[in-house]
C-alpha cells in the first residue's frame, strides 16, 4: 500500500503494469459509466469522470461505438436496445480492454418507463417468450469486437472483455455471459435477474437438458410453467454456475428488482455486493415474496397464451389484448344510433362479430386472473394492513371497488355471450339490438375506468412505497450510496465532493467543478494557441510574403520597361509641337529605390506574438495547478491506491 | 541627330488601400479577448456556490491576468491599425519610381522634296 502510494506521489503512474489492471477499476467509475445517457456518452465526458475519480488522465486511446449507429443494420425495434462500447488501447502500457455497457433505465417513478421496457420485463424475462434484446446485444457485441480485433491484429496485447449492465441491461449482459462466456468479467448494478424461462427460450442446449432432466415427454415450451419452479431454478443455477464465476452484482437493498428473485423462475448467481439503503422504505420486496406462486403462474400462463403479445399491444392497445374489446369499434357502432340507413352495414356487422368472438375467448381468462388477484388480496389483507401500506378502511374500500370491477367484467361477459348466441339479421331491428348491447358494454367500461381510478387513489400509500423502491434502483442513488461508503459524496447535480481535513477543519472540495475548470481552461488555451498560430500565418502571408510578391511584380515591370523601351514611347510623345521632329525612345533607366520593410515594423508583431505565447504558457501553468492539487488530494487520501488494492490489481 | 534625356516620376501600379489588413489581425485579437472572458465567466459560474478551497486562489490569479490582458489587447488593436497604415503607405511609395528616359530627336524628312 505504502509503496503504491509512493509511486503515485512520484508521478510514476505510467510505470505500473496497466495492462493487468481494469481501467475502470472502481464501483463508482463503472456505475458512472453506466449512468451516462447515450447522448452524454462522449470521450470528453468519460475523460472528465476518470479525472474526477482518479485525478489522472485515461492512460489509453479511446474509441467509442454506439448501438443506435448500428441498429438499422440489426433490427427494426430502435427504441429497445441501448448500449455503448468503449475500446481502450495503449500497446506500450499493455492496455487492450473493451467495455460493453448496456443501459436499462427505468425512470424513478416506474410509471413513465417506456412500454417496450415493461413488455421486455414481462414477456421477455418473466414469461420467457421473446429473445430480440439478447440477439441484438449479441450481434452488436460480435460486430464491434470483430472490428476491434481487426484493427489491433498487429498488437501483442490480448483483448480483455468486460461487460457492464444496469437494470434491464444487467439482465441482458448476464444472458450474454451465460450463453457465450465471452467476458473476462461482468459487473451489474441493480440488474433484473435472469429467469430460467428466458434462458430455456434462448439457449436450446439448456432447454434440451432441462426437458431431459425433468423427463418432460413433450415439445410444448409452456409445459415448463407447470413444473415446480424452485427445482428448475436450482438446475439452472448449477448449469450456468461456471459462467458466473467472474460476475459481480451491486444491489441497493430494497430496490424493486431485488425482490424479483422471490418470483418463480428468477435466479441470480455470481457475487452479490449489497449496499445498505439510507432511505426508510416499506418492505415492498417482502410483500412481493408473500404473493403465492399460483398467482404468478396464472399471470405467466395468461401472458404466454398470446403468442404475439408485444406486436398486438403496440397496434391495438392493452384493453383489446386482455379483453378482446375494441373501444373505437364500440364507439363507432353506438354513434349510428338513430340512423335509418347505414351504408357500410355489412362491414360493421362483420367487424362486430369478430370482436364478439375474441371477447368470448379472452374475457373469461382475464376474469379468472382478476378473481384470483382479488382472492389473494383478500387473504393477504391483514398483512398488507399490518405492514402499514394502507389503513383497514382504505383496504375495505379497495376491496369493494375491485369486486365492483369484477362484477362489471362479468356483466360484459354475459352481454357478449348473449350476443354470440343471438342470430343477427341484416335488418334494422338486429342493428338496434347490437347498438343496445354495445351501449351496455360501454357503460360497464365507464364503470371499470372510474373504479380503477378510485383504486389508484386509495392505494396511494402503496404507490409511495413502489416509488421509493424505484428510487433505490436509480444509478444516481446507487453512486451516492457507494460514494458514502468511501467518504465521498455526490451533489444533486452529480458533482463529486471530497472532504479534506486541514488541522481541525474540514474543507469541502468540489472535485467535479475543479476538473471542469481545468478542462475548460485547457480547451481555452488550446484555442488561444490555435488563434495565435493563425495570427502568425496572417502576418507572414499578408505582410512578409505579400511584400515580397509586390516587390517581385514591381521588379518584373521595371525589367520589362528597361528591356522593351519602345513599348513606353508614349512617355516622351511622338512628334515635336511644330511637327519638324519626331522623338525616338532609345532607353529607360529606372532608379529602383526599393526599401525593405523597416525592422521596427517586424518588431511590433513579434512583441505581440511573444506576449500571447507567454500568456498562454502562464495560463496553462495556472490551470495545471488545479489538476496537480486534485492529484495531490487523491494521493493524500490514498483513494486511488485503495481502490486498486480492493479491486485486487495492486 | 540629337540625343536627349528626361527624368520623371512614374507609378507602376494604381494606388492600393491596404489598410483593410488591420481587420485580419484585429478580429483574432478580439477572439483572444472573448476566450479570456469566456474562461472567466465559466470560473465565476462554477465557483459561485462554494468558497475557500485551492481553486479560488487560482481563479483570482486568472482573473487578474485577464485584467492585464485587456490592456494589452487594446494596445495591440491600436498597433495593428498603425501597422496596416504604415504598410499601405510603404507599398504605394515603393510603386512610385524615378525614371530617366533617353531618346533621339530626329528631323522629319519632306517626301515632296
XYZ file of C-alpha atoms in Angstrom:
763
model
C 0.000 0.000 0.000
C 2.731 2.376 1.036
C 4.839 1.555 -1.993
C 1.905 2.183 -4.326
C 1.224 5.485 -2.644
C 4.841 6.491 -3.136
C 4.623 5.613 -6.809
C 1.666 7.936 -7.278
C 3.315 10.737 -5.323
C 6.327 10.483 -7.586
C 4.048 10.570 -10.606
C 5.225 7.198 -11.787
C 1.739 6.132 -12.771
C 2.974 5.033 -16.139
C 5.405 2.540 -14.617
C 2.608 0.350 -13.341
C 1.639 -2.565 -15.487
C -1.656 -1.027 -16.542
C -2.495 -3.865 -18.863
C -3.195 -6.183 -15.957
C -5.497 -3.655 -14.323
C -9.018 -2.748 -15.290
C -9.073 0.883 -16.340
C -12.484 1.362 -14.759
C -11.361 -0.309 -11.564
C -13.813 1.065 -9.020
C -17.539 0.605 -8.456
C -18.022 4.374 -8.761
C -16.249 4.518 -12.117
C -18.272 1.640 -13.530
C -21.555 2.953 -12.146
C -20.840 6.417 -13.551
C -20.082 4.927 -16.966
C -23.454 3.176 -16.834
C -25.116 6.404 -15.716
C -24.068 8.276 -18.868
C -27.018 8.508 -21.248
C -26.274 7.782 -24.900
C -26.128 11.489 -25.821
C -23.768 12.128 -22.881
C -21.506 9.209 -23.674
C -18.633 11.169 -25.213
C -14.865 10.967 -24.932
C -14.867 14.290 -23.084
C -17.381 13.071 -20.509
C -15.518 9.803 -19.951
C -12.212 11.638 -19.620
C -13.784 14.086 -17.140
C -15.262 11.326 -14.977
C -11.969 9.442 -14.956
C -10.138 12.620 -13.934
C -12.679 13.291 -11.190
C -12.423 9.810 -9.756
C -8.679 9.264 -10.092
C -7.099 12.691 -10.593
C -5.469 11.327 -13.738
C -5.951 11.192 -17.462
C -7.106 7.920 -19.024
C -3.845 6.190 -19.935
C -5.098 4.835 -23.274
C -6.527 5.831 -26.602
C -10.333 5.675 -26.623
C -12.707 4.549 -29.367
C -16.464 4.654 -28.815
C -19.248 2.709 -30.516
C -22.980 3.337 -30.009
C -25.653 0.754 -30.654
C -28.006 3.271 -32.270
C -25.485 3.761 -35.076
C -25.802 0.074 -35.922
C -29.487 -0.526 -35.180
C -30.679 -0.130 -38.751
C -28.420 -2.980 -39.738
C -29.692 -5.229 -36.977
C -33.302 -4.746 -36.099
C -36.293 -2.510 -36.618
C -37.061 -2.034 -32.868
C -34.955 1.070 -32.499
C -36.049 2.161 -29.032
C -35.468 -1.045 -27.207
C -31.743 -1.641 -27.089
C -29.372 0.995 -25.761
C -25.687 0.204 -25.383
C -22.223 1.613 -25.983
C -18.800 0.055 -26.265
C -15.507 1.672 -25.233
C -12.257 0.303 -26.556
C -9.159 1.406 -24.625
C -5.822 0.760 -26.254
C -2.214 1.517 -25.376
C 0.221 -1.031 -26.765
C 3.168 0.373 -24.800
C 1.377 0.093 -21.450
C -0.144 -3.260 -22.345
C -3.710 -1.961 -22.371
C -6.241 -3.541 -24.722
C -9.615 -3.511 -22.997
C -13.162 -3.367 -24.197
C -16.114 -2.359 -22.022
C -19.549 -3.390 -23.225
C -22.028 -1.104 -21.455
C -25.738 -1.950 -21.652
C -28.101 0.634 -20.212
C -31.513 -0.329 -18.953
C -33.030 2.682 -17.287
C -36.358 2.604 -15.577
C -37.494 6.139 -14.694
C -37.678 6.834 -10.955
C -41.464 6.636 -10.652
C -41.677 3.430 -12.638
C -44.869 4.603 -14.361
C -43.310 6.508 -17.229
C -40.956 3.698 -18.212
C -41.404 3.042 -21.862
C -43.894 0.401 -22.909
C -41.140 -1.653 -24.527
C -39.282 -1.940 -21.244
C -42.299 -3.224 -19.365
C -43.035 -5.638 -22.183
C -39.475 -6.866 -22.116
C -39.730 -7.388 -18.350
C -42.999 -9.295 -18.543
C -42.970 -11.146 -21.834
C -39.239 -11.387 -22.450
C -37.983 -12.148 -18.975
C -40.880 -13.314 -16.773
C -42.663 -15.394 -19.412
C -39.543 -16.004 -21.499
C -41.220 -15.603 -24.848
C -39.059 -13.108 -26.654
C -35.360 -13.014 -27.393
C -34.771 -9.980 -29.602
C -32.967 -7.958 -26.869
C -30.466 -10.788 -26.487
C -29.971 -11.218 -30.230
C -29.376 -7.510 -30.893
C -26.964 -7.346 -27.944
C -25.067 -10.385 -29.226
C -24.914 -9.075 -32.776
C -23.726 -5.632 -31.679
C -21.043 -7.245 -29.485
C -19.791 -9.537 -32.243
C -19.746 -6.781 -34.871
C -17.716 -4.392 -32.742
C -15.350 -6.993 -31.270
C -14.594 -8.129 -34.815
C -13.815 -4.533 -35.839
C -11.567 -4.046 -32.800
C -9.733 -7.322 -33.352
C -9.200 -6.434 -36.989
C -7.822 -3.024 -36.052
C -5.467 -4.387 -33.379
C -4.415 -7.575 -35.135
C -0.758 -6.469 -35.077
C -0.884 -5.964 -31.307
C 0.775 -8.408 -28.915
C -1.620 -7.452 -26.132
C -4.642 -9.699 -25.949
C -8.086 -8.152 -25.685
C -9.716 -8.109 -22.226
C -13.531 -8.015 -22.400
C -15.607 -6.586 -19.594
C -19.392 -6.372 -19.505
C -21.367 -3.761 -17.575
C -25.152 -3.685 -17.254
C -27.785 -1.776 -15.344
C -31.445 -2.677 -14.793
C -32.736 -4.489 -17.843
C -29.284 -4.077 -19.379
C -27.967 -6.023 -16.398
C -30.258 -8.862 -17.392
C -29.004 -8.785 -20.986
C -25.311 -8.740 -20.071
C -25.850 -11.793 -17.836
C -27.623 -13.591 -20.687
C -24.687 -12.831 -22.989
C -22.236 -14.213 -20.448
C -24.329 -17.329 -19.775
C -24.655 -18.101 -23.454
C -21.296 -17.018 -24.862
C -18.933 -16.816 -21.859
C -17.163 -14.076 -23.819
C -16.431 -11.743 -20.929
C -13.461 -11.875 -18.594
C -15.576 -10.053 -16.063
C -19.181 -8.916 -15.759
C -20.448 -6.216 -13.414
C -24.103 -5.369 -12.950
C -25.833 -2.648 -10.970
C -29.392 -3.263 -9.760
C -29.877 -5.749 -12.551
C -33.100 -7.516 -13.369
C -32.173 -11.128 -12.537
C -32.338 -13.728 -15.281
C -35.137 -16.303 -15.454
C -34.833 -19.927 -16.342
C -37.716 -19.422 -18.784
C -35.905 -16.823 -20.890
C -32.756 -18.940 -20.834
C -34.712 -22.020 -21.883
C -36.226 -19.980 -24.724
C -32.864 -18.626 -25.965
C -30.448 -21.451 -25.097
C -31.551 -24.598 -26.925
C -28.872 -26.756 -25.226
C -30.099 -25.709 -21.806
C -33.703 -26.259 -22.865
C -32.932 -29.789 -24.067
C -31.077 -30.622 -20.839
C -33.967 -29.214 -18.834
C -36.565 -31.329 -20.643
C -34.321 -34.390 -20.370
C -33.536 -33.845 -16.678
C -37.178 -33.429 -15.712
C -38.298 -36.179 -18.024
C -40.745 -33.981 -19.937
C -42.267 -36.056 -22.724
C -43.445 -33.081 -24.748
C -42.198 -30.370 -27.061
C -44.534 -27.794 -25.563
C -42.494 -24.978 -24.022
C -45.482 -23.859 -21.923
C -45.294 -27.150 -20.064
C -42.346 -25.670 -18.144
C -44.753 -23.351 -16.301
C -46.364 -26.377 -14.659
C -43.116 -27.720 -13.135
C -42.059 -26.736 -9.620
C -40.058 -23.548 -10.307
C -37.690 -23.989 -7.347
C -36.400 -27.256 -8.787
C -35.956 -25.701 -12.205
C -34.153 -22.692 -10.723
C -31.732 -24.942 -8.842
C -30.956 -26.800 -12.032
C -30.397 -23.547 -13.943
C -28.117 -22.186 -11.210
C -25.939 -25.294 -11.358
C -25.968 -25.317 -15.168
C -24.693 -21.725 -15.505
C -22.630 -21.537 -12.326
C -19.221 -21.694 -14.057
C -20.066 -18.787 -16.351
C -20.938 -16.667 -13.303
C -17.547 -17.070 -11.613
C -16.449 -13.564 -12.574
C -19.811 -11.895 -12.194
C -20.311 -9.206 -9.576
C -23.734 -7.710 -8.831
C -24.119 -4.439 -6.965
C -27.546 -4.319 -5.365
C -29.045 -1.493 -3.330
C -31.119 -3.065 -0.600
C -34.862 -2.668 -1.015
C -34.852 -1.951 -4.751
C -37.726 -3.426 -6.701
C -35.620 -5.703 -8.896
C -34.009 -7.312 -5.871
C -37.429 -8.646 -4.884
C -37.910 -10.345 -8.244
C -35.830 -13.334 -7.119
C -38.795 -14.266 -4.903
C -40.887 -14.783 -8.041
C -40.932 -18.064 -9.972
C -38.146 -18.504 -12.463
C -35.893 -15.624 -11.372
C -32.417 -16.504 -10.097
C -29.170 -14.638 -9.559
C -25.754 -16.270 -9.458
C -22.340 -14.666 -9.018
C -21.020 -12.485 -6.224
C -23.550 -10.039 -4.754
C -22.423 -6.790 -3.131
C -25.332 -5.381 -1.148
C -25.364 -1.683 -0.441
C -27.429 -0.656 2.554
C -30.024 1.967 1.754
C -30.316 5.169 3.715
C -33.993 5.505 2.860
C -36.524 4.041 5.244
C -38.933 2.268 2.936
C -41.883 -0.001 3.421
C -40.924 -3.629 2.956
C -42.409 -3.959 -0.522
C -39.964 -6.688 -1.561
C -41.122 -8.746 1.384
C -44.723 -8.331 0.281
C -43.888 -9.444 -3.249
C -42.294 -12.515 -1.697
C -45.563 -13.307 0.045
C -47.589 -13.479 -3.154
C -48.322 -17.175 -3.724
C -46.702 -18.848 -6.684
C -50.040 -19.860 -8.152
C -50.916 -16.249 -8.959
C -47.609 -15.698 -10.745
C -48.242 -18.931 -12.610
C -51.717 -17.733 -13.686
C -50.235 -14.449 -14.896
C -47.459 -16.301 -16.714
C -49.908 -18.639 -18.459
C -52.213 -15.727 -19.276
C -49.408 -13.698 -20.893
C -47.963 -16.757 -22.604
C -51.332 -17.519 -24.210
C -50.869 -14.571 -26.576
C -48.025 -15.612 -28.781
C -47.542 -12.216 -30.431
C -48.394 -10.176 -27.367
C -45.999 -7.289 -28.000
C -46.982 -6.598 -31.566
C -50.634 -6.733 -30.631
C -50.162 -4.292 -27.760
C -48.309 -1.830 -29.935
C -51.004 -1.974 -32.594
C -54.264 -2.102 -30.678
C -53.799 -1.222 -27.037
C -53.929 -3.081 -23.780
C -57.753 -3.276 -23.430
C -58.161 -5.227 -26.644
C -55.416 -7.665 -25.725
C -56.747 -8.588 -22.321
C -60.497 -8.479 -23.042
C -60.780 -8.532 -26.823
C -62.740 -5.260 -26.657
C -62.167 -2.741 -29.453
C -63.195 0.596 -27.951
C -63.120 2.515 -31.230
C -65.449 -0.028 -32.900
C -67.751 0.171 -29.885
C -67.955 3.973 -30.212
C -68.458 3.745 -33.976
C -71.441 1.374 -33.674
C -73.029 3.420 -30.859
C -72.722 6.561 -32.981
C -75.119 5.007 -35.567
C -77.998 5.159 -33.033
C -80.998 6.883 -34.657
C -79.802 6.357 -38.235
C -82.226 4.597 -40.550
C -79.831 3.860 -43.351
C -76.300 2.552 -42.731
C -74.163 2.467 -45.872
C -71.478 0.049 -44.625
C -73.949 -2.177 -42.768
C -72.228 -5.449 -43.733
C -68.751 -4.259 -42.715
C -69.917 -3.098 -39.297
C -71.610 -6.478 -38.691
C -68.560 -8.387 -39.779
C -66.181 -6.367 -37.540
C -68.545 -6.591 -34.578
C -68.876 -10.382 -34.935
C -65.096 -10.766 -34.954
C -64.821 -8.667 -31.786
C -67.521 -10.673 -30.014
C -65.703 -13.904 -30.869
C -62.430 -12.535 -29.497
C -64.115 -11.290 -26.310
C -65.648 -14.717 -25.802
C -62.212 -16.302 -25.590
C -60.292 -13.559 -23.806
C -62.722 -12.162 -21.239
C -63.091 -15.419 -19.246
C -59.287 -15.757 -18.982
C -58.927 -12.186 -17.796
C -61.815 -12.543 -15.386
C -60.171 -15.633 -13.921
C -56.956 -13.650 -13.349
C -58.850 -10.778 -11.730
C -60.793 -13.173 -9.485
C -57.557 -14.861 -8.405
C -55.974 -11.496 -7.641
C -58.977 -10.375 -5.572
C -58.960 -13.629 -3.682
C -55.250 -13.246 -2.963
C -55.547 -9.654 -1.788
C -58.435 -10.664 0.441
C -56.419 -13.420 2.105
C -53.337 -11.204 2.461
C -55.385 -8.208 3.614
C -54.347 -8.419 7.225
C -50.644 -8.470 6.484
C -50.964 -5.598 3.942
C -52.637 -3.500 6.640
C -50.219 -4.748 9.314
C -47.175 -3.751 7.218
C -48.618 -0.252 7.158
C -49.060 0.049 3.371
C -52.690 1.134 3.797
C -55.264 1.522 6.575
C -58.020 -1.006 7.272
C -60.632 1.467 5.987
C -58.703 2.015 2.740
C -58.315 -1.732 2.341
C -62.077 -2.339 2.703
C -62.815 0.399 0.135
C -60.263 -1.013 -2.328
C -61.776 -4.478 -1.994
C -65.246 -3.083 -2.702
C -64.041 -1.269 -5.835
C -62.223 -4.391 -7.059
C -65.319 -6.520 -6.541
C -67.363 -3.938 -8.488
C -64.808 -4.169 -11.325
C -65.176 -7.945 -11.285
C -68.984 -7.600 -11.456
C -68.716 -5.208 -14.404
C -66.449 -7.677 -16.179
C -68.978 -10.446 -15.519
C -71.776 -8.297 -16.968
C -69.657 -7.641 -20.028
C -69.094 -11.383 -20.342
C -72.873 -12.020 -20.107
C -73.648 -9.402 -22.721
C -71.039 -10.908 -25.014
C -72.414 -14.411 -24.502
C -75.939 -13.188 -25.249
C -74.814 -11.568 -28.483
C -72.937 -14.624 -29.672
C -75.998 -16.794 -29.016
C -78.309 -14.441 -30.907
C -78.708 -14.745 -34.636
C -78.434 -11.242 -36.008
C -80.064 -10.484 -39.357
C -79.117 -7.696 -41.726
C -82.134 -5.674 -40.698
C -82.722 -2.575 -38.676
C -84.118 -4.435 -35.635
C -80.977 -6.547 -35.318
C -78.800 -3.496 -35.732
C -80.700 -1.669 -32.992
C -80.177 -4.667 -30.701
C -76.439 -4.579 -31.430
C -76.317 -0.879 -30.556
C -78.211 -1.501 -27.323
C -75.826 -4.259 -26.200
C -72.794 -2.175 -27.127
C -74.205 0.703 -25.091
C -74.499 -1.631 -22.088
C -70.889 -2.754 -22.558
C -69.802 0.875 -22.848
C -71.494 1.639 -19.526
C -69.562 -1.171 -17.860
C -66.321 0.109 -19.399
C -67.043 3.542 -17.905
C -67.711 1.971 -14.505
C -64.493 -0.062 -14.658
C -62.499 3.063 -15.582
C -63.953 5.031 -12.657
C -63.468 2.198 -10.205
C -59.873 1.694 -11.359
C -59.165 5.375 -10.780
C -60.577 5.085 -7.262
C -58.390 2.036 -6.572
C -55.352 4.003 -7.726
C -56.203 6.914 -5.414
C -56.929 4.634 -2.457
C -53.723 2.688 -2.881
C -51.576 5.817 -2.938
C -49.534 4.777 0.121
C -48.660 1.619 -1.775
C -47.551 3.795 -4.701
C -45.212 5.716 -2.422
C -43.603 2.500 -1.395
C -43.312 1.491 -5.026
C -41.837 4.888 -5.899
C -39.262 4.532 -3.113
C -38.358 1.142 -4.410
C -37.865 2.568 -7.906
C -35.850 5.449 -6.494
C -33.481 2.931 -4.922
C -32.978 1.465 -8.366
C -31.615 4.692 -9.814
C -27.944 4.801 -10.680
C -27.580 8.290 -9.275
C -28.781 6.998 -5.919
C -26.555 3.918 -6.144
C -23.489 6.020 -6.973
C -24.259 8.206 -3.966
C -24.503 5.165 -1.698
C -21.243 3.676 -2.997
C -19.503 7.019 -2.507
C -20.805 7.446 1.037
C -19.168 4.169 1.989
C -15.849 5.608 0.786
C -16.196 9.008 2.457
C -17.150 10.763 -0.762
C -20.342 12.493 -1.727
C -22.115 13.482 -4.911
C -24.280 16.592 -5.094
C -27.791 16.502 -6.574
C -26.362 17.588 -9.909
C -23.881 14.687 -9.772
C -20.747 16.583 -8.700
C -18.165 14.667 -6.693
C -17.346 16.355 -3.395
C -14.420 15.289 -1.241
C -13.983 16.374 2.350
C -10.369 17.167 3.216
C -9.096 17.557 6.747
C -6.849 20.537 7.372
C -5.975 20.625 11.051
C -9.214 20.809 12.960
C -11.168 21.995 9.959
C -12.853 20.013 7.210
C -12.792 21.571 3.771
C -15.324 20.607 1.108
C -13.719 20.326 -2.291
C -15.912 20.072 -5.335
C -13.651 17.860 -7.432
C -16.036 17.820 -10.424
C -16.140 21.596 -10.572
C -12.361 21.855 -10.299
C -11.981 19.322 -13.105
C -14.456 21.224 -15.265
C -12.439 24.410 -14.733
C -9.252 22.531 -15.573
C -10.723 21.044 -18.749
C -12.325 24.323 -19.785
C -9.039 26.131 -19.130
C -7.105 23.655 -21.249
C -9.682 23.908 -24.021
C -9.499 27.725 -23.953
C -5.695 27.758 -24.049
C -5.709 25.216 -26.881
C -7.998 27.539 -28.798
C -5.835 30.537 -27.983
C -2.808 28.659 -29.246
C -4.592 27.852 -32.497
C -5.562 31.506 -32.903
C -2.000 32.638 -32.209
C -0.758 30.226 -34.867
C -3.283 31.704 -37.283
C -2.142 35.244 -36.390
C 1.439 34.350 -37.219
C 0.304 32.867 -40.522
C -1.660 36.026 -41.315
C 1.360 38.181 -40.533
C 3.570 36.091 -42.814
C 1.063 35.884 -45.633
C -0.387 39.383 -45.536
C 2.764 41.345 -44.809
C 6.059 39.457 -45.247
C 5.101 37.314 -48.271
C 2.734 39.944 -49.650
C 5.591 42.472 -49.627
C 7.907 40.075 -51.435
C 5.238 39.343 -54.039
C 4.525 43.000 -54.680
C 8.268 43.657 -54.923
C 8.649 40.787 -57.377
C 5.865 42.160 -59.568
C 7.384 45.645 -59.474
C 10.809 44.332 -60.490
C 9.214 42.421 -63.354
C 7.575 45.621 -64.584
C 10.863 47.514 -64.253
C 12.682 44.801 -66.194
C 10.052 44.916 -68.913
C 10.364 48.701 -69.144
C 14.146 48.631 -69.363
C 14.271 45.778 -71.903
C 11.459 46.990 -74.162
C 11.565 50.794 -74.060
C 9.663 51.148 -77.392
C 6.534 49.955 -75.579
C 6.733 53.109 -73.465
C 7.170 55.595 -76.380
C 4.086 57.439 -75.090
C 6.170 58.661 -72.152
C 8.058 61.079 -74.474
C 5.348 61.597 -77.114
C 5.799 61.051 -80.889
C 6.473 64.393 -82.580
C 7.539 67.928 -81.617
C 4.969 70.641 -81.281
C 5.613 72.076 -84.803
C 5.963 68.578 -86.293
C 9.524 69.214 -87.514
C 10.931 66.468 -85.397
C 9.929 63.169 -84.079
C 11.169 61.523 -80.882
C 12.561 58.056 -80.730
C 12.787 56.496 -77.233
C 16.014 54.514 -77.037
C 16.432 53.568 -73.392
C 14.806 53.796 -69.986
C 16.623 53.614 -66.671
C 14.576 53.008 -63.521
C 16.307 54.240 -60.393
C 14.987 51.290 -58.304
C 14.578 52.976 -54.990
C 13.083 49.880 -53.264
C 13.407 49.703 -49.500
C 12.665 46.680 -47.291
C 10.096 46.902 -44.530
C 11.535 48.703 -41.552
C 12.965 46.438 -38.809
C 10.683 48.123 -36.302
C 7.725 47.031 -38.411
C 8.549 43.375 -37.669
C 9.273 44.038 -34.004
C 5.710 45.238 -33.326
C 4.317 41.897 -34.491
C 6.975 39.859 -32.732
C 6.296 41.602 -29.445
C 2.601 40.862 -29.751
C 3.212 37.199 -30.541
C 5.643 36.868 -27.679
C 3.136 38.341 -25.261
C 0.433 35.904 -26.290
C 2.842 32.981 -26.150
C 3.777 33.809 -22.587
C 0.181 34.464 -21.630
C -0.869 31.033 -22.907
C 2.026 29.320 -21.180
C 1.327 31.025 -17.862
C -2.388 30.306 -18.212
C -1.695 26.619 -18.748
C 0.560 26.566 -15.716
C -2.188 28.113 -13.600
C -4.809 25.659 -14.806
C -2.395 22.764 -14.350
C -2.054 23.758 -10.729
C -5.728 22.857 -10.297
C -5.095 19.405 -11.668
C -1.957 18.978 -9.611
C -3.899 19.950 -6.499
C -6.537 17.320 -7.303
C -3.843 14.731 -7.955
C -2.292 15.561 -4.575
C -5.701 15.291 -2.997
C -6.077 11.741 -4.285
C -2.525 10.868 -3.273
C -3.049 12.225 0.233
C -6.236 10.279 0.706
C -4.857 7.130 -0.871
C -8.159 6.804 -2.668
C -6.821 5.561 -5.958
C -4.371 3.229 -4.273
C -7.107 1.837 -2.047
C -9.410 1.240 -4.966
C -6.756 -0.607 -6.909
C -5.932 -2.765 -3.946
C -9.590 -3.554 -3.330
C -10.027 -4.496 -6.946
C -7.188 -6.982 -6.488
C -4.887 -5.462 -9.054
C -2.361 -3.834 -6.737
C 20.569 63.504 -84.647
C 20.080 64.959 -81.263
C 20.378 62.761 -78.101
C 18.353 63.903 -75.153
C 17.332 62.627 -71.689
C 14.468 63.310 -69.329
C 13.881 62.239 -65.699
C 10.358 61.778 -64.400
C 8.309 60.072 -61.626
C 6.295 57.057 -62.663
C 3.710 54.908 -60.798
C 3.977 51.250 -61.680
C 0.649 50.457 -60.060
C -2.512 52.321 -59.166
C -2.950 53.471 -55.568
C -3.829 50.499 -53.321
C -5.574 50.916 -49.990
C -4.173 48.065 -47.888
C -5.400 49.292 -44.519
C -8.017 46.505 -44.544
C -5.237 44.214 -43.327
C -5.714 45.750 -39.893
C -9.018 43.893 -39.575
C -7.499 40.471 -40.280
C -5.453 40.580 -37.098
C -7.833 42.706 -35.060
C -10.506 40.026 -35.407
C -8.085 37.484 -33.948
C -7.213 39.766 -31.038
C -10.934 40.049 -30.336
C -11.216 36.261 -30.353
C -8.370 36.078 -27.819
C -10.214 38.585 -25.661
C -13.521 36.676 -25.951
C -11.855 33.412 -24.961
C -10.330 35.013 -21.886
C -13.736 36.389 -20.943
C -15.370 33.022 -21.561
C -12.957 31.325 -19.160
C -13.535 33.994 -16.537
C -17.319 33.686 -16.780
C -17.064 29.912 -16.638
C -14.950 30.014 -13.497
C -17.262 32.556 -11.870
C -20.353 30.450 -12.509
C -18.590 27.303 -11.281
C -17.351 28.817 -8.039
C -20.410 30.919 -7.253
C -21.770 28.432 -4.733
C -18.702 27.330 -2.831
C -15.789 29.085 -1.254
C -12.449 28.687 0.307
C -10.546 25.980 -1.494
C -7.463 25.944 -3.669
C -9.439 26.655 -6.845
C -10.319 30.120 -5.594
C -6.709 31.226 -5.284
C -6.023 30.070 -8.845
C -9.191 31.724 -10.086
C -8.131 35.044 -8.571
C -4.824 34.904 -10.431
C -6.599 34.058 -13.719
C -8.934 36.997 -13.159
C -6.007 39.351 -12.501
C -4.222 38.120 -15.603
C -7.297 38.800 -17.721
C -7.390 42.394 -16.463
C -3.796 42.856 -17.635
C -4.620 41.108 -20.894
C -7.439 43.575 -21.555
C -4.920 46.456 -21.592
C -2.645 44.579 -23.963
C -5.491 43.603 -26.297
C -6.387 47.289 -26.632
C -2.787 48.314 -27.259
C -2.361 45.594 -29.885
C -5.540 46.683 -31.665
C -4.154 50.229 -31.967
C -0.792 48.871 -33.135
C -2.423 46.773 -35.826
C -4.220 49.837 -37.183
C -0.952 51.763 -37.324
C 0.917 48.871 -38.892
C -1.680 48.495 -41.634
C -1.492 52.212 -42.499
C 2.297 52.020 -42.430
C 2.354 49.014 -44.738
C -0.129 50.540 -47.150
C 1.965 53.691 -47.431
C 5.164 51.698 -47.851
C 3.744 49.672 -50.757
C 2.302 52.714 -52.539
C 5.585 54.572 -52.088
C 7.501 51.620 -53.462
C 5.365 51.515 -56.594
C 6.342 55.069 -57.477
C 9.851 55.175 -59.071
C 12.033 57.763 -60.748
C 12.893 57.020 -64.380
C 15.369 58.535 -66.829
C 14.277 58.370 -70.458
C 16.917 58.513 -73.215
C 15.591 59.487 -76.655
C 16.687 60.898 -80.024
C 15.182 63.905 -81.701
C 15.042 63.078 -85.426
C 14.146 65.765 -88.086
C 11.185 64.952 -90.298
C 12.003 64.167 -93.968
C 9.942 66.042 -96.635
C 8.690 63.475 -99.140
C 7.759 66.232 -101.717
C 11.454 67.221 -101.981
